[in-house]
Coordinates of C-alpha atoms and ligand atoms in Angstrom, one line a residue:
M1 CA 0.0 0.0 0.0
V2 CA 1.0 3.6 -0.2
S3 CA 2.9 4.8 2.8
R4 CA 0.5 7.1 4.6
R5 CA 3.2 9.7 4.8
S6 CA 4.4 9.3 1.3
F7 CA 4.7 12.5 -0.7
I8 CA 4.9 13.1 -4.4
A9 CA 8.0 15.1 -5.0
K10 CA 7.0 16.9 -8.1
S11 CA 9.1 19.9 -8.8
T12 CA 6.2 21.7 -10.4
L13 CA 4.2 21.3 -7.3
A14 CA 6.5 23.0 -4.9
V15 CA 4.3 25.6 -3.3
V16 CA 2.4 24.1 -0.4
G17 CA 0.1 26.1 1.9
A18 CA 0.9 26.9 5.5
G19 CA -2.0 24.5 6.5
L20 CA 0.0 21.5 5.4
S21 CA 0.8 19.2 8.3
K22 CA 4.5 18.9 8.8
S23 CA 4.3 15.2 8.2
G24 CA 3.1 16.0 4.7
F25 CA 6.7 16.9 3.9
S26 CA 8.1 13.6 4.8
T27 CA 9.8 12.0 1.9
N28 CA 9.1 8.4 2.7
S29 CA 9.5 6.5 -0.5
I30 CA 6.5 6.1 -2.7
Q31 CA 5.7 2.4 -2.2
N32 CA 3.0 2.4 -4.7
N33 CA 4.5 1.5 -8.0
N34 CA 1.1 0.5 -9.3
K35 CA 0.9 -0.3 -12.8
L36 CA -2.3 1.0 -14.3
P37 CA -5.1 0.3 -14.3
I38 CA -6.3 0.7 -10.8
V39 CA -9.7 1.1 -9.2
I40 CA -10.6 2.0 -5.6
S41 CA -14.0 2.3 -4.0
T42 CA -15.6 2.9 -0.6
W43 CA -16.7 0.2 1.9
N44 CA -17.1 -3.5 1.6
H45 CA -19.4 -3.4 -1.3
G46 CA -16.5 -1.8 -3.2
L47 CA -15.1 -5.3 -3.7
P48 CA -17.8 -6.6 -6.1
A49 CA -18.1 -3.2 -7.6
N50 CA -14.4 -3.1 -8.3
E51 CA -14.7 -6.5 -10.0
A52 CA -17.3 -5.1 -12.4
A53 CA -15.1 -2.1 -13.1
W54 CA -12.1 -4.4 -13.6
K55 CA -13.9 -6.2 -16.4
V56 CA -13.7 -2.9 -18.3
L57 CA -10.3 -1.8 -17.2
S58 CA -8.5 -5.1 -17.8
K59 CA -9.7 -5.1 -21.4
G60 CA -8.3 -1.6 -22.0
G61 CA -11.6 0.1 -21.6
H62 CA -12.3 3.7 -20.6
S63 CA -12.3 4.5 -16.8
L64 CA -15.6 6.3 -17.3
D65 CA -17.3 3.0 -18.4
A66 CA -15.5 1.3 -15.5
V67 CA -16.8 3.6 -12.8
E68 CA -20.3 3.5 -14.2
S69 CA -20.5 -0.3 -14.4
G70 CA -18.8 -0.7 -11.1
V71 CA -21.3 1.2 -9.0
R72 CA -24.2 -0.3 -10.8
I73 CA -23.6 -3.5 -8.9
P74 CA -24.6 -2.0 -5.4
E75 CA -27.2 0.1 -7.0
A76 CA -29.1 -3.0 -8.1
D77 CA -28.3 -5.1 -5.0
T78 CA -31.3 -4.9 -2.7
K79 CA -29.2 -6.2 0.2
I80 CA -27.2 -3.0 0.2
I81 CA -29.5 -0.6 2.0
T82 CA -27.6 2.6 1.4
V83 CA -27.4 2.7 -2.4
G84 CA -30.0 2.4 -5.2
K85 CA -32.8 -0.2 -5.1
G86 CA -33.4 -1.4 -1.5
G87 CA -32.0 1.8 -0.1
I88 CA -33.4 3.3 3.2
P89 CA -36.2 5.8 2.4
D90 CA -36.7 9.3 3.6
A91 CA -39.0 10.1 6.5
D92 CA -42.1 9.8 4.3
G93 CA -41.1 6.4 3.0
N94 CA -39.8 7.5 -0.4
V95 CA -36.5 6.2 -1.7
T96 CA -34.7 9.2 -3.3
L97 CA -31.4 8.8 -4.9
D98 CA -28.4 11.1 -5.6
A99 CA -25.5 10.3 -7.9
C100 CA -22.8 11.9 -10.0
I101 CA -20.0 11.1 -12.4
M102 CA -17.0 12.9 -13.7
D103 CA -14.2 12.1 -16.2
E104 CA -10.7 13.1 -17.0
K105 CA -11.7 15.9 -19.3
G106 CA -13.7 17.6 -16.4
R107 CA -17.0 16.6 -17.9
A108 CA -19.6 16.0 -15.2
G109 CA -23.2 14.9 -14.8
S110 CA -25.4 14.6 -11.7
V111 CA -28.9 13.7 -10.6
T112 CA -30.5 14.5 -7.2
Y113 CA -33.7 13.5 -5.5
L114 CA -34.3 10.9 -8.2
Q115 CA -37.1 8.4 -7.5
H116 CA -38.1 5.1 -9.2
I117 CA -34.9 4.5 -11.2
V118 CA -32.5 1.8 -10.2
H119 CA -29.4 3.2 -11.8
P120 CA -29.1 6.9 -11.1
I121 CA -25.4 6.8 -12.0
S122 CA -26.3 6.0 -15.6
V123 CA -28.9 8.8 -15.7
A124 CA -26.1 11.1 -14.4
R125 CA -23.9 10.0 -17.2
L126 CA -26.6 10.8 -19.7
V127 CA -27.0 14.2 -18.2
M128 CA -23.3 14.7 -18.8
E129 CA -23.4 13.4 -22.4
K130 CA -26.7 14.5 -23.7
T131 CA -27.5 17.8 -22.1
P132 CA -25.8 21.2 -21.7
H133 CA -26.3 20.9 -18.0
V134 CA -24.5 19.3 -15.1
M135 CA -27.3 18.5 -12.7
L136 CA -31.0 17.5 -13.0
S137 CA -33.2 17.1 -10.0
G138 CA -36.4 15.4 -8.9
K139 CA -39.3 15.3 -11.3
G140 CA -37.2 16.8 -14.1
A141 CA -34.5 14.1 -13.6
L142 CA -37.1 11.4 -13.6
K143 CA -38.7 12.7 -16.8
F144 CA -35.3 12.9 -18.5
A145 CA -34.6 9.3 -17.4
L146 CA -37.9 8.0 -18.7
N147 CA -37.5 9.8 -22.0
N148 CA -34.2 8.1 -22.4
G149 CA -35.5 4.6 -21.9
F150 CA -35.1 4.0 -18.2
K151 CA -37.9 2.0 -16.6
K152 CA -39.9 3.1 -13.6
E153 CA -39.4 0.6 -10.7
K154 CA -40.4 0.3 -7.1
L155 CA -37.2 1.0 -5.1
L156 CA -38.7 0.5 -1.6
T157 CA -38.3 -3.2 -0.7
P158 CA -40.7 -4.9 1.8
E159 CA -37.8 -5.1 4.3
R160 CA -37.0 -1.4 4.1
K161 CA -40.8 -0.6 4.3
A162 CA -41.1 -2.7 7.5
A163 CA -38.0 -1.0 9.0
W164 CA -39.4 2.5 8.0
K165 CA -42.8 1.7 9.7
K166 CA -41.0 0.6 12.8
W167 CA -38.9 3.8 12.8
K168 CA -42.1 5.9 12.5
K169 CA -43.8 3.9 15.2
E170 CA -40.9 4.4 17.6
K171 CA -41.1 8.2 16.8
R172 CA -37.4 8.3 16.4
K173 CA -36.1 11.6 15.2
F174 CA -33.8 11.9 12.2
S175 CA -30.2 12.0 13.1
N176 CA -27.3 12.4 10.9
E177 CA -24.9 11.3 13.6
I178 CA -22.8 8.3 13.0
N179 CA -24.9 5.1 12.7
I180 CA -25.6 2.4 10.2
E181 CA -28.5 4.4 8.6
N182 CA -26.1 7.0 7.4
H183 CA -23.3 4.9 6.0
D184 CA -22.1 3.3 2.9
T185 CA -22.5 5.5 -0.1
I186 CA -20.4 4.0 -2.8
G187 CA -17.8 6.3 -4.4
M188 CA -15.3 4.9 -7.0
L189 CA -12.2 6.2 -8.7
A190 CA -10.4 4.5 -11.6
I191 CA -7.5 5.1 -13.9
D192 CA -7.5 3.0 -17.1
K193 CA -4.5 1.7 -19.1
A194 CA -4.3 5.0 -21.0
G195 CA -4.0 6.9 -17.8
R196 CA -7.5 8.5 -17.9
I197 CA -9.1 9.0 -14.5
S198 CA -12.8 9.0 -13.8
G199 CA -15.0 8.9 -10.7
S200 CA -18.6 8.0 -9.7
C201 CA -20.6 8.4 -6.5
T202 CA -24.1 7.1 -5.8
T203 CA -26.3 6.8 -2.7
S204 CA -29.8 6.7 -1.2
G205 CA -28.5 9.3 1.2
M206 CA -29.1 9.6 4.9
G207 CA -31.7 7.1 6.1
Y208 CA -35.1 8.8 7.1
K209 CA -33.8 12.2 6.0
L210 CA -36.2 15.1 5.7
P211 CA -38.1 14.8 2.4
G212 CA -36.4 17.0 -0.1
R213 CA -33.0 16.7 1.5
V214 CA -30.1 16.3 -1.0
G215 CA -26.6 15.3 0.3
D216 CA -23.1 15.8 -0.9
S217 CA -22.9 12.7 -3.1
P218 CA -24.4 14.3 -6.3
I219 CA -22.5 17.6 -5.8
I220 CA -19.4 18.0 -7.9
G221 CA -16.6 19.1 -5.6
A222 CA -18.4 17.8 -2.5
G223 CA -19.1 14.0 -3.0
L224 CA -16.8 13.7 -6.0
F225 CA -14.2 15.6 -7.8
V226 CA -11.8 14.6 -10.6
D227 CA -9.1 16.6 -12.4
G228 CA -7.5 14.7 -15.2
E229 CA -4.1 16.4 -14.5
I230 CA -4.0 15.7 -10.8
G231 CA -6.3 13.0 -9.6
G232 CA -9.7 12.5 -7.9
A233 CA -11.4 12.1 -4.6
V234 CA -14.8 10.8 -3.3
A235 CA -16.5 11.2 0.1
T236 CA -18.8 9.1 2.2
G237 CA -20.5 9.9 5.5
S238 CA -22.4 12.9 6.8
G239 CA -22.9 14.9 3.6
E240 CA -23.6 18.2 5.3
L241 CA -20.1 18.3 6.7
V242 CA -18.6 17.5 3.3
M243 CA -20.7 20.2 1.6
K244 CA -19.7 22.8 4.1
T245 CA -16.1 22.2 3.3
L246 CA -16.3 21.2 -0.3
G247 CA -14.4 18.2 0.7
T248 CA -13.3 16.4 -2.5
F249 CA -12.5 19.6 -4.3
L250 CA -10.3 20.4 -1.4
V251 CA -8.6 17.0 -1.5
V252 CA -7.8 17.4 -5.2
E253 CA -6.5 21.0 -4.7
L254 CA -4.3 19.8 -1.9
M255 CA -2.9 17.1 -4.1
R256 CA -2.4 19.8 -6.8
N257 CA -0.3 21.6 -4.2
G258 CA 1.9 18.6 -3.7
M259 CA 0.3 16.5 -1.0
S260 CA 0.1 12.7 -1.4
P261 CA -3.5 11.4 -1.5
D262 CA -3.4 10.2 2.1
V263 CA -2.1 13.4 3.5
A264 CA -4.6 15.4 1.4
C265 CA -7.4 13.3 2.8
E266 CA -6.2 13.8 6.3
E267 CA -6.0 17.6 5.8
A268 CA -9.6 17.6 4.5
V269 CA -10.7 15.7 7.6
K270 CA -8.8 18.2 9.8
R271 CA -10.5 21.1 8.0
I272 CA -13.8 19.6 9.2
A273 CA -12.5 19.1 12.7
R274 CA -11.5 22.8 12.8
K275 CA -14.6 24.2 11.3
I276 CA -17.5 22.0 12.6
P277 CA -18.2 21.9 16.3
D278 CA -19.8 18.5 16.7
Y279 CA -17.8 16.7 14.1
E280 CA -16.8 13.9 16.4
K281 CA -20.4 12.5 16.3
H282 CA -20.1 12.1 12.6
Q283 CA -18.3 9.9 10.2
I284 CA -16.6 11.1 7.0
G285 CA -14.4 9.0 4.9
Y286 CA -12.3 10.3 2.0
I287 CA -10.5 8.2 -0.5
A288 CA -8.2 9.8 -3.2
L289 CA -6.2 8.6 -6.2
N290 CA -3.6 10.7 -8.0
I291 CA -2.8 10.2 -11.7
S292 CA 0.4 8.3 -10.8
G293 CA -1.9 5.6 -9.3
E294 CA -1.0 6.4 -5.7
Y295 CA -4.0 6.2 -3.4
G296 CA -4.9 7.2 0.1
S297 CA -7.7 7.6 2.6
F298 CA -8.6 9.1 5.9
C299 CA -11.7 9.3 8.1
I300 CA -13.0 11.0 11.3
N301 CA -14.0 7.9 13.3
P302 CA -12.4 4.4 13.0
G303 CA -14.5 2.0 11.0
F304 CA -14.2 3.3 7.4
N305 CA -12.6 0.9 4.9
F306 CA -12.2 0.8 1.1
A307 CA -11.5 -1.6 -1.6
I308 CA -8.5 -1.7 -4.0
K309 CA -8.1 -3.6 -7.2
T310 CA -5.0 -3.7 -9.4
D311 CA -3.3 -6.4 -11.5
D312 CA -1.8 -8.0 -8.4
K313 CA -4.1 -6.7 -5.6
T314 CA -7.7 -7.3 -4.6
E315 CA -8.1 -6.2 -1.0
M316 CA -9.8 -4.1 1.6
E317 CA -7.9 -1.5 3.6
D318 CA -8.9 0.3 6.8
A319 CA -8.6 4.1 6.7
E320 CA -6.7 5.8 9.5
A321 CA -9.0 7.9 11.7
W322 CA -8.4 11.3 13.1
L323 CA -10.1 10.6 16.5
K324 CA -7.9 7.6 17.0
K325 CA -4.8 9.7 16.4
L326 CA -5.7 12.5 18.9
Ligands
LIG1 C1 -25.3 11.7 2.2 N1 -22.9 11.2 2.0 O1 -26.3 11.6 1.6 C2 -24.2 10.6 1.9 C3 -24.4 9.5 2.8 C4 -23.2 8.6 2.8 O2 -22.1 6.8 3.5 O3 -22.2 8.8 2.3 N2 -23.2 7.5 3.5 O4 -25.0 12.5 3.0

């Protein structure tokens, strides 16, 4: 794996802001001599998602196709209750999905508050490819999907409906603090054999959220950001904290200024720690990949992991956590 303290010594990236942790300057050798391609993605469901992405990458396909087909796996898997079909509904019992996608050319597409469609990531890609816009929301996004051949489906499974009824009966209030209802968005970053990087992010959002709530996951620069000259980052966890700090844009900009992916993720988590009073109650996990194929991660609370796939590696890695370091 990449040394957490590794640092990309690029002469063109010499200027580093004062906020950089001292450790960011450590010149531990770069252990990641990854050959391309590479794909990384959040949480345990990243493993099967990476396999699907790998089918594209190993044949020399484009990373954009890889990150789309990869995250379609959890979107369609009803056992995964935080993404796509089978996702936890909002407080009214409606499953509303957020997703976005971005490629190495800086093209981006996004859907928010999309209902009845199993694969929001593919709708986001079509928004990118077929419209002059970046983001479509709610009814308009649904209309666009239906006009483009997507089928209307029931996304609320009997299991999630029963759980939602129980939640209502218990009169539990919505909480975006760390718990299973708020976890496990899938975010994916891939670089193909030609060195092109793309990213995707898709979620059913916070469980039992206020109707109308949209999180960070479909917001370019919050849930996902990719710059073909630098690298990319994705976020998972309490979206409000990521939005307030424009987390993945920050991670990519920190990499632009010379930080390795792991140190950039740590700095973005520390930004949250400095700016948001009750951050300890939340989980945020960032993963990042630079265009050399180096990757890294960091989170607030222990418990965040991510999946990596290269020619010679198929594994999960635990992210280091800020609260464990303090
Ligand atoms: C959201 N960031 O809607 C998403 C939730 C999430 O892992 O990532 N869970 O705020």
